[in-house]
Coordinates of C-alpha atoms in Angstrom, one line a residue:
M65 CA -86.1 -193.5 190.6
R66 CA -86.9 -189.8 191.1
D67 CA -85.6 -189.0 187.7
L68 CA -88.6 -190.9 186.2
V69 CA -91.1 -188.9 188.1
D70 CA -93.0 -186.0 186.5
P71 CA -91.3 -182.9 188.0
T72 CA -94.7 -181.5 189.1
L73 CA -95.3 -184.6 191.3
L74 CA -91.9 -184.6 193.1
P75 CA -93.2 -182.6 196.1
G76 CA -95.6 -185.5 196.9
L77 CA -92.7 -187.8 197.6
D78 CA -91.8 -185.7 200.6
I79 CA -95.4 -185.9 201.8
M80 CA -95.8 -189.6 201.3
P81 CA -92.5 -191.5 201.9
A82 CA -92.6 -195.3 201.5
L83 CA -94.1 -196.9 204.6
D84 CA -92.4 -199.7 206.4
L85 CA -95.5 -201.6 207.4
T86 CA -95.3 -204.1 210.2
E87 CA -97.8 -205.3 212.8
E88 CA -95.8 -203.5 215.4
A89 CA -95.7 -200.2 213.6
L90 CA -99.3 -200.3 212.4
P91 CA -101.0 -198.7 215.4
A92 CA -98.6 -195.7 215.3
I93 CA -99.0 -195.3 211.5
R94 CA -102.8 -195.3 211.9
E95 CA -102.7 -192.7 214.6
G96 CA -100.3 -190.5 212.6
L97 CA -102.6 -190.7 209.5
A98 CA -105.7 -189.9 211.6
Q99 CA -103.9 -186.8 213.1
M100 CA -102.9 -185.7 209.6
S101 CA -106.5 -186.0 208.3
A102 CA -107.8 -184.0 211.3
M103 CA -105.3 -181.2 210.7
I104 CA -106.4 -180.4 207.2
P105 CA -108.8 -177.5 207.3
E106 CA -112.1 -177.7 205.4
P107 CA -112.4 -174.9 202.9
E108 CA -115.1 -172.3 203.4
G109 CA -118.0 -172.0 201.0
H110 CA -117.5 -175.3 199.3
G111 CA -121.3 -175.8 198.8
V112 CA -121.5 -179.4 200.0
A113 CA -123.4 -180.4 203.1
W114 CA -122.2 -183.5 204.9
R115 CA -123.2 -185.6 207.9
E116 CA -122.5 -189.1 209.4
E117 CA -125.0 -191.9 209.8
R118 CA -124.8 -195.3 211.4
F119 CA -126.6 -198.5 210.6
T120 CA -126.4 -202.2 211.7
A121 CA -124.8 -204.5 209.2
P122 CA -126.4 -208.0 208.6
A123 CA -123.6 -209.5 210.7
G124 CA -124.7 -207.4 213.7
H125 CA -121.9 -204.9 213.9
E126 CA -122.4 -201.1 213.4
L127 CA -121.1 -199.3 210.3
L128 CA -120.5 -195.6 209.9
V129 CA -121.1 -193.8 206.6
R130 CA -120.4 -190.2 205.8
V131 CA -122.9 -188.6 203.4
Y132 CA -122.1 -185.6 201.1
R133 CA -124.7 -183.7 199.1
P134 CA -124.2 -180.6 196.9
E135 CA -126.3 -177.9 198.4
A136 CA -127.2 -176.2 195.2
A137 CA -128.4 -179.4 193.5
A138 CA -132.2 -179.7 193.2
G139 CA -134.2 -182.8 192.9
T140 CA -133.2 -186.5 192.9
L141 CA -129.5 -187.1 192.4
P142 CA -127.4 -190.0 191.4
A143 CA -125.1 -191.5 194.1
I144 CA -121.5 -192.6 194.4
L145 CA -120.5 -195.2 197.0
H146 CA -117.0 -194.3 197.9
I147 CA -114.5 -196.8 199.4
H148 CA -111.3 -195.4 200.8
G149 CA -107.8 -196.7 200.3
G150 CA -105.1 -197.7 202.7
G151 CA -103.8 -201.2 201.7
F152 CA -106.7 -202.8 203.6
V153 CA -105.0 -201.9 206.9
L154 CA -105.2 -198.0 207.0
G155 CA -107.7 -195.2 206.5
S156 CA -111.2 -194.2 207.4
V157 CA -114.0 -192.0 206.1
A158 CA -111.9 -189.0 207.1
T159 CA -109.1 -190.0 204.7
N160 CA -110.7 -188.6 201.6
H161 CA -113.0 -186.1 203.2
L162 CA -111.9 -183.0 201.2
A163 CA -111.7 -185.1 198.0
N164 CA -115.3 -186.3 198.6
I165 CA -116.5 -182.8 199.1
E166 CA -115.0 -181.9 195.7
L167 CA -116.3 -185.1 194.1
A168 CA -119.9 -184.5 195.2
A169 CA -119.7 -181.0 193.8
R170 CA -118.1 -181.8 190.5
A171 CA -120.0 -185.0 189.8
G172 CA -123.4 -183.6 190.9
A173 CA -124.0 -186.6 193.1
V174 CA -124.6 -187.7 196.6
V175 CA -121.4 -189.4 197.8
V176 CA -121.6 -192.0 200.6
S177 CA -118.2 -193.1 202.0
V178 CA -118.2 -196.3 204.1
D179 CA -116.0 -196.9 207.1
Y180 CA -115.4 -200.6 206.4
R181 CA -113.6 -202.8 208.9
L182 CA -109.8 -202.9 208.5
A183 CA -107.4 -205.9 208.4
P184 CA -105.8 -207.6 210.1
E185 CA -108.5 -207.3 212.8
T186 CA -111.0 -208.3 210.1
Q187 CA -109.9 -210.7 207.4
G188 CA -111.2 -212.5 204.4
L189 CA -114.6 -211.1 203.1
G190 CA -115.3 -208.8 206.0
A191 CA -114.3 -205.6 204.2
V192 CA -116.2 -206.3 201.0
E193 CA -119.2 -207.5 203.0
D194 CA -119.2 -204.1 204.8
C195 CA -119.1 -202.4 201.4
Y196 CA -122.0 -204.6 200.2
A197 CA -124.0 -203.7 203.3
A198 CA -123.4 -200.0 202.5
L199 CA -124.5 -200.5 198.9
C200 CA -127.7 -202.1 200.1
W201 CA -128.3 -199.4 202.7
L202 CA -127.8 -196.8 200.0
R203 CA -130.3 -198.5 197.7
D204 CA -132.8 -199.1 200.5
R205 CA -132.5 -195.4 201.7
A206 CA -132.9 -194.0 198.2
A207 CA -136.1 -192.1 199.0
A208 CA -134.8 -190.6 202.3
L209 CA -131.5 -189.6 200.6
D210 CA -133.4 -188.4 197.5
I211 CA -131.2 -190.4 195.2
D212 CA -132.0 -192.5 192.1
P213 CA -131.3 -196.2 192.9
A214 CA -130.8 -196.8 189.1
R215 CA -127.9 -194.4 189.1
I216 CA -125.4 -195.7 191.7
A217 CA -121.7 -195.8 190.9
V218 CA -118.9 -197.3 193.1
R219 CA -115.5 -195.6 193.4
G220 CA -112.4 -196.3 195.3
E221 CA -108.7 -195.6 195.4
S222 CA -106.0 -198.2 195.9
A223 CA -107.4 -200.9 198.2
G224 CA -110.7 -199.1 197.9
G225 CA -110.5 -199.5 194.2
G226 CA -109.9 -203.2 194.7
L227 CA -112.8 -203.4 197.0
A228 CA -115.0 -201.5 194.5
A229 CA -114.1 -204.0 191.8
A230 CA -114.8 -206.9 194.1
L231 CA -118.1 -205.3 195.2
A232 CA -119.2 -205.1 191.5
L233 CA -118.5 -208.9 191.3
L234 CA -120.4 -209.6 194.5
A235 CA -123.4 -207.5 193.6
R236 CA -123.6 -209.2 190.2
D237 CA -123.3 -212.7 191.6
R238 CA -125.9 -212.0 194.4
G239 CA -128.3 -210.2 192.2
G240 CA -127.9 -207.2 194.5
P241 CA -128.3 -203.5 193.9
A242 CA -127.5 -202.5 190.4
I243 CA -124.2 -200.6 189.8
A244 CA -124.1 -198.2 186.9
H245 CA -120.4 -197.6 186.8
Q246 CA -117.2 -198.5 188.6
N247 CA -114.6 -195.7 189.0
L248 CA -111.3 -197.4 189.9
I249 CA -108.4 -195.2 190.9
Y250 CA -105.1 -197.1 190.9
P251 CA -106.9 -200.2 192.2
M252 CA -105.3 -202.9 194.3
L253 CA -106.6 -206.0 192.5
D254 CA -104.2 -208.9 192.5
D255 CA -102.5 -210.6 195.5
R256 CA -100.2 -212.4 193.1
T257 CA -98.4 -209.2 192.4
C258 CA -96.5 -209.7 195.6
A259 CA -94.7 -212.6 194.2
A260 CA -94.4 -211.4 190.6
A261 CA -91.1 -210.2 189.1
H262 CA -91.4 -206.5 188.1
A263 CA -89.1 -203.9 186.6
P264 CA -87.4 -202.3 189.6
H265 CA -89.0 -198.8 189.0
L266 CA -92.5 -200.2 189.4
G267 CA -93.5 -199.8 193.0
A268 CA -90.2 -198.3 194.0
L269 CA -91.9 -195.2 195.4
V270 CA -94.6 -194.8 198.1
W271 CA -96.4 -198.2 197.9
T272 CA -93.7 -200.8 197.6
P273 CA -93.8 -204.6 197.2
Q274 CA -93.1 -204.9 201.0
G275 CA -96.2 -202.8 201.9
N276 CA -98.2 -204.6 199.3
A277 CA -97.4 -208.0 200.7
F278 CA -98.2 -206.8 204.2
G279 CA -101.6 -205.5 203.1
W280 CA -102.5 -208.7 201.3
R281 CA -101.2 -210.9 204.1
S282 CA -103.3 -208.9 206.6
L283 CA -106.5 -209.2 204.5
L284 CA -106.1 -212.9 203.6
G285 CA -104.8 -214.1 206.9
R286 CA -102.1 -216.1 205.1
E287 CA -99.4 -215.6 202.5
P288 CA -100.7 -214.0 199.3
G289 CA -100.6 -216.0 196.1
A290 CA -102.4 -219.2 197.2
A291 CA -104.6 -221.0 194.7
D292 CA -107.8 -220.6 196.6
V293 CA -108.0 -216.8 197.0
S294 CA -111.6 -215.6 196.4
P295 CA -112.4 -213.1 193.7
Y296 CA -114.3 -211.1 196.4
E297 CA -111.0 -210.7 198.2
A298 CA -108.8 -210.1 195.0
A299 CA -110.9 -209.1 192.0
A300 CA -108.2 -210.2 189.6
R301 CA -109.0 -213.8 190.6
A302 CA -112.4 -213.7 188.9
G303 CA -112.7 -216.1 186.1
D304 CA -115.8 -214.5 184.6
L305 CA -116.1 -210.7 184.2
A306 CA -119.2 -210.8 182.0
G307 CA -122.1 -208.6 183.0
L308 CA -120.0 -206.1 185.1
P309 CA -120.7 -202.4 185.0
P310 CA -118.7 -200.1 182.7
A311 CA -115.3 -199.2 184.2
F312 CA -113.0 -196.3 184.4
I313 CA -109.5 -197.2 185.5
A314 CA -106.7 -194.7 186.2
V315 CA -103.1 -195.6 187.3
G316 CA -99.7 -194.1 187.2
A317 CA -97.0 -195.5 184.9
L318 CA -94.6 -195.9 188.0
D319 CA -97.3 -197.6 190.2
L320 CA -96.7 -201.1 191.4
F321 CA -100.3 -201.8 190.3
V322 CA -99.9 -200.7 186.7
I323 CA -99.5 -204.2 185.2
E324 CA -102.4 -205.8 187.2
D325 CA -104.6 -202.8 186.3
L326 CA -103.7 -203.0 182.6
D327 CA -104.5 -206.7 182.7
H328 CA -107.8 -206.2 184.4
A329 CA -108.8 -203.6 181.8
R330 CA -107.7 -206.0 179.0
R331 CA -109.8 -208.8 180.4
L332 CA -112.9 -206.5 180.8
I333 CA -112.5 -205.4 177.2
E334 CA -112.2 -209.0 176.0
T335 CA -115.4 -209.8 177.9
G336 CA -117.3 -206.9 176.3
V337 CA -117.4 -204.6 179.3
P338 CA -117.0 -200.9 178.3
V339 CA -113.7 -199.7 179.7
E340 CA -112.0 -196.3 179.8
L341 CA -108.3 -196.7 180.8
H342 CA -105.8 -193.9 181.6
V343 CA -102.1 -194.4 182.4
Y344 CA -100.4 -191.2 183.6
P345 CA -96.7 -190.9 182.7
G346 CA -94.3 -190.1 185.6
A347 CA -96.9 -190.8 188.2
Y348 CA -96.4 -193.0 191.3
H349 CA -99.0 -194.6 193.6
G350 CA -101.2 -191.9 195.3
F351 CA -99.8 -189.2 193.0
D352 CA -103.0 -187.1 193.6
V353 CA -101.5 -186.1 196.9
V354 CA -100.3 -183.1 194.9
P355 CA -103.7 -181.7 194.1
D356 CA -102.7 -178.9 191.7
A357 CA -100.2 -180.8 189.6
P358 CA -101.2 -181.0 185.9
P359 CA -101.3 -184.9 185.9
V360 CA -103.6 -184.8 188.9
R361 CA -105.9 -182.2 187.4
R362 CA -106.1 -184.4 184.2
M363 CA -106.8 -187.5 186.3
K364 CA -109.6 -185.8 188.3
R365 CA -111.1 -184.3 185.1
D366 CA -111.0 -187.7 183.4
A367 CA -112.5 -189.6 186.4
V368 CA -115.3 -187.0 187.0
A369 CA -116.2 -186.9 183.3
A370 CA -116.6 -190.7 183.3
L371 CA -118.8 -190.5 186.3
R372 CA -121.0 -187.7 184.8
R373 CA -121.4 -189.7 181.6
A374 CA -122.6 -192.7 183.6
L375 CA -124.7 -190.8 186.2
H376 CA -126.1 -188.0 184.1
P377 CA -126.7 -189.8 180.8
G378 CA -128.9 -187.0 179.3
E379 CA -126.3 -184.4 179.9
A380 CA -124.8 -182.6 176.9
A381 CA -121.2 -183.5 176.2

């Protein structure tokens, strides 16, 4: 399958081999990823201040958020609620730390990354409820954070993208905080993909059908594909997409999620929701692990441009 990969992205396959996810291996994989995140040095002079805050969720447990603000930005800023990826079973606010520093600077926004509870320890709606609690905290703390509560976007990668899409549904249905834009980076949207027949090159690299089934099984607490899966668990299960915020969706052409992401974009478009969709040739799941590769630079440019159009509507094109 490597012959289908954009040559500039091939180094990423050595950084991110496919994971054999099992309950037995999960603790060691988590520890390894945490050590890798801790080893990456923070660049000097990046111009973004960050800190961590904690608050109590409605269910009574404590949640951690990491808050990033561009130091040179003056006045009230828009905000981005960031939800990290990791197949629902991996990751933390440290996973995208450097990327969120860059995102805050380039988008001209306060970025708040939420450390939601992971599966299988927390199943069902626990993760999306944590994200909703963080969205409400962000709205309620608007004055203290000096952000505009009318300009809040949600963004996530992989499982985080799926949670961002589910959060948009949950906020709409509860009449919760308004979301101006959803920025979905190769989102994990549909548990039924685990049982679907795909061309063998889709999901052959990095995030495989085996890992995908493990992630969904861990979140749902049962085998994926059942008839009664909630749209707040798997956003592709939503019957009504009307009234959702405009969406940006980016995915690689070799990603296991490309079909479900294309279908989600189609359904949003048919409902009348504005959608910007990008499919990057020769790109596998998580291809932005190679930060300076041309496809990655294009994806970052496209995603940030969509955020700036949504969050800085008066800005010159």
